[in-house]
Coordinates of C-alpha atoms in Angstrom, one line a residue:
Chain A
M54 CA 28.8 -51.3 66.0
V55 CA 27.7 -54.8 65.4
S56 CA 30.5 -57.4 65.3
K57 CA 31.4 -59.2 62.2
E58 CA 30.7 -62.6 64.1
R59 CA 27.0 -61.5 64.8
T60 CA 26.6 -60.1 61.1
Q61 CA 27.5 -63.4 60.0
E62 CA 25.2 -65.1 62.5
I63 CA 22.4 -63.1 61.4
F64 CA 23.0 -63.5 57.6
K65 CA 23.3 -67.3 58.1
G66 CA 20.0 -67.2 60.2
L67 CA 18.2 -65.5 57.4
S68 CA 19.4 -67.7 54.9
Q69 CA 18.4 -70.7 56.9
A70 CA 15.0 -69.4 57.6
V71 CA 14.4 -69.1 53.9
I72 CA 15.7 -72.6 53.4
S73 CA 13.7 -73.9 56.2
Y74 CA 10.8 -72.0 55.0
N75 CA 10.3 -70.4 58.4
E76 CA 8.6 -67.2 58.0
E77 CA 8.5 -66.1 61.6
T78 CA 12.1 -66.6 61.9
S79 CA 12.8 -64.5 58.8
V80 CA 10.8 -61.8 60.3
E81 CA 12.4 -61.9 63.5
L82 CA 16.0 -61.8 62.2
S83 CA 15.1 -59.2 59.7
K84 CA 14.0 -56.9 62.6
Q85 CA 16.9 -57.8 64.6
A86 CA 19.4 -56.9 61.6
L87 CA 17.8 -53.5 61.6
E88 CA 17.9 -53.0 65.3
E89 CA 21.5 -53.9 65.5
G90 CA 22.6 -51.7 62.8
I91 CA 23.3 -54.3 60.0
D92 CA 23.0 -52.9 56.6
P93 CA 19.5 -54.0 55.2
Y94 CA 21.0 -54.5 51.8
D95 CA 23.7 -56.8 53.0
A96 CA 21.1 -58.6 55.0
V97 CA 18.8 -59.2 52.0
M98 CA 21.7 -60.1 49.7
N99 CA 23.8 -62.2 52.0
G100 CA 21.1 -63.5 54.0
L101 CA 17.6 -64.0 52.3
A102 CA 18.9 -64.2 48.7
A103 CA 21.7 -66.4 49.6
G104 CA 19.2 -68.7 51.1
M105 CA 17.0 -68.5 48.1
Q106 CA 19.8 -69.4 46.0
R107 CA 20.3 -72.5 47.9
V108 CA 16.6 -73.3 47.6
G109 CA 17.0 -73.3 43.7
E110 CA 19.9 -75.7 44.1
L111 CA 17.9 -78.0 46.2
Y112 CA 15.0 -77.7 43.6
A113 CA 17.3 -78.5 40.7
E114 CA 18.5 -81.5 42.9
S115 CA 15.1 -82.9 43.1
Y116 CA 15.2 -82.3 46.8
Y117 CA 12.8 -79.5 46.8
F118 CA 9.6 -79.4 45.0
V119 CA 6.7 -76.7 44.4
P120 CA 5.5 -76.8 47.9
E121 CA 8.8 -76.3 49.4
L122 CA 9.8 -73.6 46.9
L123 CA 6.4 -71.8 47.7
L124 CA 7.0 -71.7 51.3
C125 CA 10.6 -70.7 50.9
S126 CA 9.4 -67.8 48.8
D127 CA 7.0 -66.8 51.5
A128 CA 9.6 -66.7 54.0
L129 CA 11.9 -64.7 51.6
Y130 CA 9.1 -62.1 51.0
A131 CA 8.4 -61.9 54.9
G132 CA 12.0 -60.9 55.5
L133 CA 12.0 -58.6 52.4
N134 CA 8.9 -56.6 53.4
I135 CA 10.9 -55.7 56.7
L136 CA 14.2 -55.0 55.2
Q137 CA 13.5 -53.5 51.7
P138 CA 12.0 -50.1 53.1
H139 CA 15.3 -49.4 54.8
I140 CA 17.5 -49.9 51.8
K141 CA 19.0 -46.7 50.6
T142 CA 18.1 -45.4 47.2
K143 CA 21.6 -45.6 46.0
E144 CA 21.8 -49.2 47.0
K145 CA 18.4 -49.9 45.7
E146 CA 19.5 -48.7 42.3
F147 CA 22.6 -50.8 42.5
S148 CA 20.6 -53.8 43.7
T149 CA 18.0 -53.4 40.9
K150 CA 20.1 -52.6 38.0
E151 CA 18.7 -55.3 36.0
Q152 CA 15.1 -55.2 35.1
I153 CA 12.8 -57.8 33.8
V154 CA 9.2 -57.9 32.7
I155 CA 7.6 -61.2 33.2
G156 CA 4.1 -62.7 32.5
V157 CA 2.0 -65.7 31.4
V158 CA 0.5 -65.2 28.0
E159 CA -3.2 -64.5 27.2
G160 CA -5.4 -67.4 27.5
D161 CA -3.3 -69.1 30.3
I162 CA -4.2 -68.8 33.9
H163 CA -1.2 -71.1 35.1
D164 CA 1.0 -68.9 37.0
I165 CA 2.9 -70.9 39.7
G166 CA 6.0 -71.5 37.5
K167 CA 5.9 -67.8 36.5
N168 CA 5.7 -66.9 40.3
L169 CA 8.6 -69.1 41.2
V170 CA 10.8 -67.6 38.4
K171 CA 9.9 -64.2 39.8
V172 CA 11.0 -64.9 43.1
M173 CA 14.5 -66.2 41.7
F174 CA 15.0 -63.1 40.2
E175 CA 13.9 -60.9 43.1
A176 CA 16.4 -62.9 45.2
A177 CA 19.2 -62.2 42.7
G178 CA 18.6 -58.5 43.0
W179 CA 16.6 -57.9 39.8
S180 CA 13.7 -55.4 39.6
V181 CA 10.8 -57.5 38.4
H182 CA 7.9 -56.0 36.6
D183 CA 5.2 -58.8 36.9
L184 CA 2.2 -58.4 34.5
G185 CA 0.5 -61.4 36.1
K186 CA -1.4 -64.2 34.3
S187 CA -3.5 -64.3 30.9
V188 CA -1.7 -61.1 29.8
K189 CA -2.6 -59.4 26.7
L190 CA -0.1 -59.9 24.3
E191 CA 0.7 -56.0 23.5
R192 CA 1.2 -55.4 27.3
F193 CA 4.6 -57.2 27.3
A194 CA 6.1 -54.7 24.7
E195 CA 4.4 -51.5 26.5
E196 CA 5.6 -52.6 29.9
Q197 CA 9.3 -53.1 28.5
L198 CA 9.1 -49.6 26.7
K199 CA 7.8 -48.1 30.1
T200 CA 10.7 -49.8 32.3
N201 CA 13.4 -50.0 29.7
S202 CA 13.9 -53.6 30.9
E203 CA 16.6 -55.5 29.3
I204 CA 14.9 -58.9 29.4
V205 CA 11.4 -59.9 28.8
A206 CA 10.2 -63.3 30.0
I207 CA 7.2 -65.1 28.7
S208 CA 5.6 -68.4 29.9
A209 CA 2.9 -70.7 28.7
L210 CA 1.6 -74.0 30.0
M211 CA -0.8 -75.0 27.3
T212 CA -0.2 -76.0 23.6
T213 CA -3.0 -73.4 22.7
S214 CA -1.4 -70.6 24.7
M215 CA 2.1 -71.2 23.6
L216 CA 1.1 -70.2 20.2
A217 CA 0.8 -66.6 21.5
I218 CA 4.6 -66.6 22.4
P219 CA 6.0 -65.9 19.0
K220 CA 3.6 -63.0 18.5
V221 CA 4.8 -61.4 21.7
I222 CA 8.5 -61.9 20.8
E223 CA 7.7 -60.3 17.5
M224 CA 6.0 -57.4 19.3
V225 CA 8.8 -56.9 21.6
K226 CA 11.6 -57.3 19.0
A227 CA 9.9 -54.9 16.5
Q228 CA 10.0 -52.2 19.2
N229 CA 13.4 -52.8 20.5
P230 CA 15.6 -55.6 18.7
N231 CA 18.1 -55.2 21.7
V232 CA 15.7 -56.9 24.4
G233 CA 16.2 -60.3 25.4
L234 CA 13.5 -62.7 25.2
L235 CA 13.4 -65.6 27.7
V236 CA 10.8 -68.2 27.3
G237 CA 9.6 -71.0 29.4
G238 CA 6.7 -73.5 30.3
A239 CA 5.7 -76.9 30.2
P240 CA 5.2 -77.6 26.6
I241 CA 8.0 -75.5 25.5
T242 CA 11.5 -76.9 24.7
R243 CA 14.8 -75.0 23.7
D244 CA 14.2 -76.0 20.2
I245 CA 10.6 -74.6 20.1
A246 CA 11.8 -71.4 22.0
M247 CA 14.6 -70.9 19.4
A248 CA 12.2 -71.5 16.6
Y249 CA 10.0 -68.9 18.1
G250 CA 12.7 -66.3 17.9
A251 CA 13.5 -66.2 21.7
D252 CA 17.1 -65.6 22.9
G253 CA 16.7 -68.1 25.7
Y254 CA 15.0 -70.8 27.2
A255 CA 14.6 -72.1 30.9
G256 CA 13.2 -75.3 31.8
D257 CA 12.5 -74.4 35.3
A258 CA 12.8 -71.6 37.9
S259 CA 16.3 -72.5 39.2
S260 CA 17.9 -72.2 35.7
A261 CA 15.9 -68.8 34.8
V262 CA 18.3 -66.2 36.2
Q263 CA 21.3 -67.7 34.9
E264 CA 20.0 -68.0 31.4
A265 CA 18.9 -64.3 31.6
Y266 CA 22.5 -63.3 32.6
R267 CA 23.8 -65.5 29.6
I268 CA 21.3 -63.6 27.3
L269 CA 22.5 -60.2 28.8
Q270 CA 26.1 -61.1 28.3
C271 CA 25.4 -62.2 24.4
L272 CA 23.4 -58.8 24.1
R273 CA 26.2 -56.8 25.5
N274 CA 28.7 -58.5 23.4
K275 CA 26.7 -58.0 20.4
K276 CA 26.5 -54.4 21.2
N277 CA 30.2 -53.8 21.8
R278 CA 31.1 -55.4 18.3
Chain B
M1454 CA -5.0 -93.1 1.7
H1455 CA -4.2 -96.7 0.8
F1456 CA -3.7 -98.5 4.0
K1457 CA -3.7 -102.2 4.6
Q1458 CA -7.0 -103.4 5.4
D1459 CA -7.6 -103.7 9.2
R1460 CA -8.2 -107.5 10.3
M1461 CA -10.2 -106.5 13.4
T1462 CA -12.9 -104.0 14.0
V1463 CA -12.3 -101.4 16.5
K1464 CA -14.5 -103.3 19.2
E1465 CA -12.5 -106.4 18.7
R1466 CA -9.0 -104.6 18.7
I1467 CA -9.8 -103.1 22.1
N1468 CA -11.4 -106.4 23.5
A1469 CA -8.1 -108.1 22.4
L1470 CA -6.0 -105.5 24.2
F1471 CA -7.8 -106.3 27.4
Q1472 CA -7.6 -110.0 26.8
N1473 CA -4.0 -109.9 26.4
I1474 CA -4.1 -111.0 22.9
K1475 CA -2.1 -109.2 20.2
P1476 CA -4.6 -107.2 17.9
D1477 CA -4.1 -106.9 14.3
R1478 CA -2.2 -103.6 14.8
V1479 CA -1.2 -101.0 17.5
P1480 CA -4.5 -99.2 18.5
L1481 CA -4.4 -95.3 17.9
G1482 CA -5.7 -93.3 20.7
S1483 CA -6.1 -89.6 20.9
L1484 CA -6.8 -88.1 24.5
S1485 CA -8.5 -85.3 22.6
I1486 CA -11.2 -83.0 23.8
G1487 CA -11.0 -79.9 21.7
F1488 CA -9.4 -80.6 18.4
Q1489 CA -12.2 -82.6 16.8
L1490 CA -14.6 -79.5 17.5
I1491 CA -12.2 -77.1 15.6
N1492 CA -11.7 -80.0 13.1
C1493 CA -15.6 -79.9 12.4
G1494 CA -15.9 -76.0 12.3
Y1495 CA -17.3 -75.9 15.8
A1496 CA -16.3 -73.4 18.7
L1497 CA -13.9 -75.2 21.2
G1498 CA -16.3 -74.1 24.0
D1499 CA -18.8 -76.6 22.6
A1500 CA -16.4 -79.3 23.9
Y1501 CA -17.4 -78.4 27.3
E1502 CA -21.0 -77.3 26.8
N1503 CA -22.6 -79.1 23.9
A1504 CA -22.7 -82.9 24.3
E1505 CA -24.3 -83.5 20.8
K1506 CA -21.7 -81.3 19.0
S1507 CA -19.0 -82.8 20.8
F1508 CA -20.1 -86.4 20.4
W1509 CA -20.6 -86.0 16.6
A1510 CA -17.2 -84.1 16.2
T1511 CA -15.5 -86.9 18.1
K1512 CA -17.1 -89.5 16.0
W1513 CA -16.5 -88.0 12.7
T1514 CA -12.8 -87.1 13.6
A1515 CA -12.2 -90.5 15.1
E1516 CA -13.3 -92.1 11.7
Q1517 CA -11.3 -89.5 9.7
Y1518 CA -8.0 -90.3 11.4
G1519 CA -8.7 -93.8 12.5
W1520 CA -8.7 -93.2 16.3
D1521 CA -9.8 -96.1 18.4
P1522 CA -12.0 -95.2 21.2
I1523 CA -9.4 -95.7 23.8
S1524 CA -10.0 -93.2 25.5
Q1525 CA -12.9 -91.1 23.9
L1526 CA -13.8 -88.3 26.1
S1527 CA -15.9 -85.2 26.0
M1528 CA -14.2 -83.9 29.1
T1529 CA -13.8 -85.0 32.6
A1530 CA -17.3 -85.5 34.2
V1531 CA -16.2 -84.1 37.6
F1532 CA -14.5 -80.7 38.0
G1533 CA -13.3 -79.8 41.6
A1534 CA -13.6 -76.1 41.2
E1535 CA -17.0 -76.0 39.6
D1536 CA -18.7 -79.0 41.3
F1537 CA -17.9 -77.6 44.8
G1538 CA -19.2 -74.1 44.0
G1539 CA -16.6 -72.1 42.4
R1540 CA -16.9 -70.3 39.0
V1541 CA -15.8 -71.9 35.9
R1542 CA -16.2 -70.9 32.2
A1543 CA -15.7 -72.4 28.9
P1544 CA -12.8 -71.3 26.8
K1545 CA -13.3 -68.0 24.7
S1546 CA -10.2 -66.5 23.6
V1547 CA -8.1 -68.1 20.8
Y1548 CA -5.2 -68.9 23.1
E1549 CA -7.5 -70.5 25.9
G1550 CA -7.4 -74.4 25.5
A1551 CA -9.7 -75.5 28.3
L1552 CA -12.0 -74.5 30.9
V1553 CA -11.0 -71.2 32.8
V1554 CA -11.4 -71.2 36.6
E1555 CA -12.7 -67.9 37.5
S1556 CA -13.0 -68.4 41.2
Y1557 CA -12.3 -71.3 43.5
P1558 CA -14.7 -72.5 46.1
V1559 CA -12.1 -72.5 48.7
Q1560 CA -10.6 -69.0 49.2
D1561 CA -9.1 -69.8 52.7
E1562 CA -8.6 -72.5 55.2
K1563 CA -12.1 -71.8 56.8
D1564 CA -13.9 -72.5 53.5
V1565 CA -12.6 -76.4 53.7
D1566 CA -15.0 -77.1 56.6
R1567 CA -17.8 -75.0 54.9
L1568 CA -17.8 -77.3 51.6
T1569 CA -20.7 -79.6 51.2
M1570 CA -20.9 -82.5 48.8
P1571 CA -22.2 -81.6 45.3
D1572 CA -25.2 -83.4 43.9
P1573 CA -23.6 -86.3 41.8
K1574 CA -26.2 -85.8 39.0
T1575 CA -26.5 -82.1 38.6
A1576 CA -23.5 -80.4 39.8
G1577 CA -21.2 -78.6 37.3
R1578 CA -20.9 -80.0 33.9
I1579 CA -22.0 -83.6 34.9
P1580 CA -25.5 -83.5 32.9
I1581 CA -23.5 -82.6 29.7
A1582 CA -20.8 -85.4 30.4
M1583 CA -23.8 -87.9 31.1
R1584 CA -25.3 -86.9 27.8
F1585 CA -22.2 -87.6 26.0
A1586 CA -21.9 -90.9 27.6
Q1587 CA -25.5 -91.7 26.7
L1588 CA -24.6 -90.9 23.0
Q1589 CA -21.7 -93.5 23.4
A1590 CA -23.8 -96.1 24.8
E1591 CA -26.5 -95.4 21.9
H1592 CA -23.6 -96.0 19.4
D1593 CA -22.4 -99.0 20.9
L1594 CA -19.0 -97.5 22.1
P1595 CA -17.4 -97.9 25.3
V1596 CA -18.8 -95.3 27.9
F1597 CA -16.1 -93.5 29.3
F1598 CA -16.3 -92.0 32.9
A1599 CA -13.4 -89.3 32.9
S1600 CA -12.4 -87.9 36.3
R1601 CA -9.3 -86.5 37.8
S1602 CA -7.6 -88.3 40.5
P1603 CA -8.7 -87.6 44.0
F1604 CA -5.5 -85.7 44.8
T1605 CA -5.6 -83.6 41.7
L1606 CA -9.5 -82.9 42.0
A1607 CA -8.8 -81.9 45.7
A1608 CA -6.1 -79.3 44.6
D1609 CA -8.7 -78.1 41.9
I1610 CA -11.0 -77.3 44.8
S1611 CA -8.5 -74.9 46.3
G1612 CA -6.2 -74.0 43.7
V1613 CA -2.8 -75.7 43.3
A1614 CA -0.6 -73.2 45.1
P1615 CA -2.6 -73.1 48.5
F1616 CA -3.0 -76.8 48.2
C1617 CA 0.8 -77.1 48.0
R1618 CA 1.3 -74.9 50.9
W1619 CA -0.9 -76.7 53.1
L1620 CA 0.8 -80.2 52.1
L1621 CA 3.7 -78.8 54.3
K1622 CA 2.0 -76.6 56.7
K1623 CA -1.6 -77.9 57.2
P1624 CA -1.9 -81.3 55.7
E1625 CA -5.0 -82.1 57.5
L1626 CA -6.8 -79.5 55.3
C1627 CA -5.4 -81.5 52.1
E1628 CA -6.3 -84.7 53.6
R1629 CA -9.9 -83.3 54.2
L1630 CA -10.2 -82.1 50.5
I1631 CA -8.8 -85.5 49.2
D1632 CA -11.5 -87.1 51.1
L1633 CA -14.2 -85.2 49.8
A1634 CA -12.8 -85.4 46.2
L1635 CA -13.0 -89.2 46.5
E1636 CA -16.3 -89.3 47.8
H1637 CA -17.6 -87.0 44.8
I1638 CA -15.8 -88.8 42.3
T1639 CA -17.2 -92.4 43.7
N1640 CA -20.7 -90.8 43.7
V1641 CA -20.6 -89.7 40.1
L1642 CA -19.0 -92.9 39.1
R1643 CA -21.7 -94.8 40.8
Y1644 CA -24.4 -92.7 38.9
W1645 CA -22.6 -93.9 35.6
V1646 CA -22.6 -97.3 36.7
E1647 CA -26.3 -97.2 37.8
T1648 CA -27.3 -95.8 34.3
F1649 CA -25.1 -98.0 32.0
G1650 CA -24.1 -101.0 34.0
S1651 CA -20.5 -101.8 35.3
E1652 CA -19.6 -103.8 32.3
R1653 CA -20.0 -100.9 29.9
V1654 CA -18.3 -98.2 31.8
F1655 CA -14.5 -97.6 31.2
A1656 CA -13.2 -95.6 34.0
W1657 CA -10.5 -93.2 33.0
M1658 CA -8.5 -90.9 35.5
I1659 CA -6.1 -88.2 35.0
A1660 CA -3.5 -87.1 37.5
P1661 CA -1.4 -84.0 36.6
T1662 CA -0.9 -82.6 40.3
E1663 CA 1.1 -85.7 41.2
S1664 CA 3.8 -85.0 38.8
N1665 CA 7.2 -84.5 40.0
Q1666 CA 7.0 -81.0 38.3
V1667 CA 4.8 -80.3 41.3
I1668 CA 5.3 -82.7 44.2
S1669 CA 8.0 -84.8 45.7
P1670 CA 7.6 -88.7 45.5
R1671 CA 7.5 -88.7 49.3
H1672 CA 4.3 -86.4 49.2
F1673 CA 2.9 -88.7 46.2
A1674 CA 3.4 -91.8 48.5
K1675 CA 1.9 -89.9 51.5
Y1676 CA -1.2 -88.2 50.2
A1677 CA -1.8 -89.4 46.7
I1678 CA -1.4 -93.3 47.1
P1679 CA -4.0 -93.9 49.7
S1680 CA -6.8 -92.2 47.9
L1681 CA -5.8 -93.8 44.8
V1682 CA -5.9 -97.4 46.5
E1683 CA -9.2 -96.6 48.1
Y1684 CA -10.6 -95.5 44.6
Q1685 CA -9.5 -98.8 43.0
K1686 CA -11.2 -100.7 45.6
R1687 CA -14.5 -98.9 44.9
I1688 CA -13.9 -99.3 41.2
Q1689 CA -13.6 -103.1 41.6
A1690 CA -16.5 -103.3 44.1
M1691 CA -18.6 -101.7 41.5
G1692 CA -17.6 -104.3 39.2
I1693 CA -16.0 -102.1 36.6
K1694 CA -13.7 -104.0 34.4
R1695 CA -11.9 -101.4 32.3
F1696 CA -9.7 -98.6 33.7
G1697 CA -7.3 -96.2 32.3
F1698 CA -4.9 -94.0 34.0
H1699 CA -3.1 -91.0 32.6
I1700 CA 0.1 -90.5 34.8
C1701 CA 0.5 -87.2 33.5
G1702 CA 3.9 -85.2 32.9
E1703 CA 7.1 -86.1 34.8
Q1704 CA 6.5 -88.9 37.1
N1705 CA 9.6 -91.0 36.8
L1706 CA 10.2 -90.6 40.6
N1707 CA 6.6 -91.8 41.3
L1708 CA 6.9 -95.1 39.1
P1709 CA 8.8 -97.3 41.7
I1710 CA 6.2 -96.5 44.3
L1711 CA 3.3 -97.0 41.8
S1712 CA 4.7 -100.1 40.7
E1713 CA 5.0 -101.4 44.3
V1714 CA 1.3 -100.7 45.1
L1715 CA -0.3 -101.5 41.7
P1716 CA -3.9 -100.9 43.1
W1717 CA -5.7 -101.6 39.6
K1718 CA -6.8 -104.7 38.1
H1719 CA -4.7 -106.1 35.2
P1720 CA -4.5 -105.1 32.4
S1721 CA -5.4 -101.6 32.9
V1722 CA -4.4 -98.7 30.3
L1723 CA -1.6 -96.7 31.8
S1724 CA -0.9 -93.5 29.9
F1725 CA 2.5 -91.8 30.3
G1726 CA 3.9 -88.3 29.6
H1727 CA 6.8 -87.9 27.1
E1728 CA 9.0 -87.6 30.1
V1729 CA 8.8 -91.2 30.8
D1730 CA 10.7 -93.6 28.5
L1731 CA 8.4 -96.2 27.1
D1732 CA 10.8 -99.1 28.0
V1733 CA 10.9 -97.9 31.4
A1734 CA 7.0 -97.8 31.7
A1735 CA 6.7 -101.4 30.3
K1736 CA 9.4 -102.7 32.6
Y1737 CA 7.7 -101.1 35.7
F1738 CA 4.2 -102.3 34.6
P1739 CA 4.6 -105.3 32.5
Q1740 CA 0.9 -106.6 33.1
D1741 CA -0.6 -103.5 31.8
I1742 CA -1.4 -101.8 28.5
I1743 CA 1.2 -99.0 27.9
Y1744 CA -0.4 -95.8 26.2
G1745 CA 1.8 -93.0 24.9
N1746 CA 3.5 -90.9 24.4
I1747 CA 3.8 -88.5 21.4
E1748 CA 4.7 -84.9 22.8
P1749 CA 1.7 -82.5 22.2
A1750 CA 3.9 -79.7 21.4
V1751 CA 5.5 -81.6 18.6
I1752 CA 2.0 -82.4 17.1
Q1753 CA 1.3 -78.7 17.4
T1754 CA 4.4 -77.1 16.1
G1755 CA 6.5 -79.9 14.4
S1756 CA 6.8 -81.0 11.0
P1757 CA 4.7 -84.0 9.8
E1758 CA 8.1 -85.8 9.5
D1759 CA 8.9 -85.0 13.1
V1760 CA 5.6 -86.3 14.4
Y1761 CA 6.0 -89.6 12.2
R1762 CA 9.4 -90.1 13.3
L1763 CA 8.5 -90.0 17.0
C1764 CA 5.6 -92.3 16.2
K1765 CA 7.9 -94.9 14.7
L1766 CA 10.1 -94.9 17.5
A1767 CA 7.3 -95.1 20.1
I1768 CA 5.8 -97.9 18.3
E1769 CA 9.0 -99.9 18.0
K1770 CA 9.5 -99.4 21.7
G1771 CA 5.6 -100.0 22.5
K1772 CA 5.2 -103.3 20.4
K1773 CA 7.6 -105.0 22.9
A1774 CA 5.5 -104.1 26.0
P1775 CA 4.4 -107.5 27.3
G1776 CA 1.0 -106.1 28.3
G1777 CA 0.2 -104.4 25.1
F1778 CA 0.5 -101.1 23.7
V1779 CA -1.6 -98.1 22.4
L1780 CA 0.1 -95.2 20.4
G1781 CA -1.3 -91.8 21.5
P1782 CA -0.2 -88.3 22.6
S1783 CA 1.7 -87.9 25.8
C1784 CA -1.2 -85.5 27.2
G1785 CA -4.2 -83.7 26.0
F1786 CA -4.2 -83.6 22.2
P1787 CA -3.5 -80.1 20.9
I1788 CA -6.4 -78.2 19.7
T1789 CA -4.9 -76.4 16.5
P1790 CA -2.3 -78.7 15.2
P1791 CA -1.7 -78.9 11.4
P1792 CA -4.0 -81.7 10.1
I1793 CA -1.2 -83.5 8.3
N1794 CA 0.4 -83.9 11.5
V1795 CA -2.7 -85.7 12.9
Y1796 CA -2.5 -87.8 9.9
A1797 CA 1.2 -88.5 10.5
M1798 CA 0.1 -90.5 13.6
T1799 CA -2.3 -92.4 11.6
K1800 CA 0.2 -93.4 9.0
A1801 CA 2.8 -94.3 11.3
V1802 CA 0.4 -96.8 12.9
H1803 CA -0.4 -98.3 9.6
D1804 CA 3.2 -98.3 8.4
F1805 CA 4.8 -99.6 11.4
G1806 CA 2.1 -100.8 14.0
W1807 CA 1.2 -104.2 12.5
Y1808 CA 1.6 -107.4 14.6
E1809 CA 2.8 -110.1 12.4

């Protein structure tokens, strides 16, 4: 039985590996966690995901920028690839109770921001259905229906492609008015997002998860009324 | 339209700006590549594939809305992805607003060493941009040479995500790409100078990847600034007198660094994203012509009153800039704004832009 101290040491090491974007250490410590009998779900949530949460804070503080975020997400995925196959189904279900469909709208191939938002949701334990970039508008509603996701996140980086966003929102809402729509991307502001009929807006990757939880809370409150 | 009569020709107005003389009124820029094509009933793709249509659409639209030729672009003459051997296509779908990169010439690290210098006269869309420039020369307009900055062009060769990763893990690859980008831009600029003469060429540079929405000021200072300084040396060595720099997006953290280096000749035109306050811009760069900074998303989705109000505020600030001011969008002009919002910018310049 692994000691509490050792478990904490591994968690801290995993977290630090993500923050310092060290893929090798992330892999090594993930393997050690499994070998030493540490629960892989705990290793993900208290180690890798905790590290990514700190990375989000560093980004919000303008200490980290996109290059750092990309490498931190590489370190996160390197560890996840080792640990995730060993997470028991029940925990998997627990860990992925919230689901999100995410994509960049048709006509737009800029997906760095979307990928960073994706990693933040994965680090927070969400199940992410990534449609990729330049996604046909109807695909958002189709994927939401297929996965029964609570949130659909839509991004655009251009003033031409942003015009597709209200159409996607309309399609998703027509199919299921209880789905939360989260919008982001360089030309979008909160005012524009609201005018488009979105339920929430995130200006960057670090605030997207929090905004999604806020939307979920609003939707649940509405449902309970 | 019943506007007060201009007291200067377009040419006189732009010349006045560069002589640090107050023009009759604030000039109106557009940074537009696609809107004018749609405005004239053409396809957006013509902006990138048909110099004649692009030129005439620009000329007619500039006349319609009173745009001054500062800057007046068909497109950037050099494209990192295409010129170095990647696959790029013109926009087709209704939501595509610019060229679409289908594949990058650099797919992995080894490809960086395999890159060869593009032909500065025939690569990519250079012949189309040259034809557009020839039409500008024939119509006695400034001949624009538009390029991305060496740093941004370098990231266009590999794609931004790999480039960002290499900045931290393998910076020597980024430095190699930046060197290639700088050489390519210089070679094509030299072609413009040889064709039109340095007096006529107006070099315009766009730098989106340097924004703090992407990189840190530390990386900006270390990797973007040296190539910017070197490019300026070459521009000045070629005898080019007019330079414009679109400091794209959120670059507030980069401004102190830029203002210490100041590699360009004064005055140059410095165009800012709406993320940068015009007062702040003027404070950092008092010897230069400040350009900006109406948010394209507002031009695209706002009401004419919204656009007019933003323009009034920008003009009030901009008129105080000691080096001069041009009203324009804060980034590329939107492709399909309501025409009345485009007119709102023109009206604001005529209502508030006169110098007494």
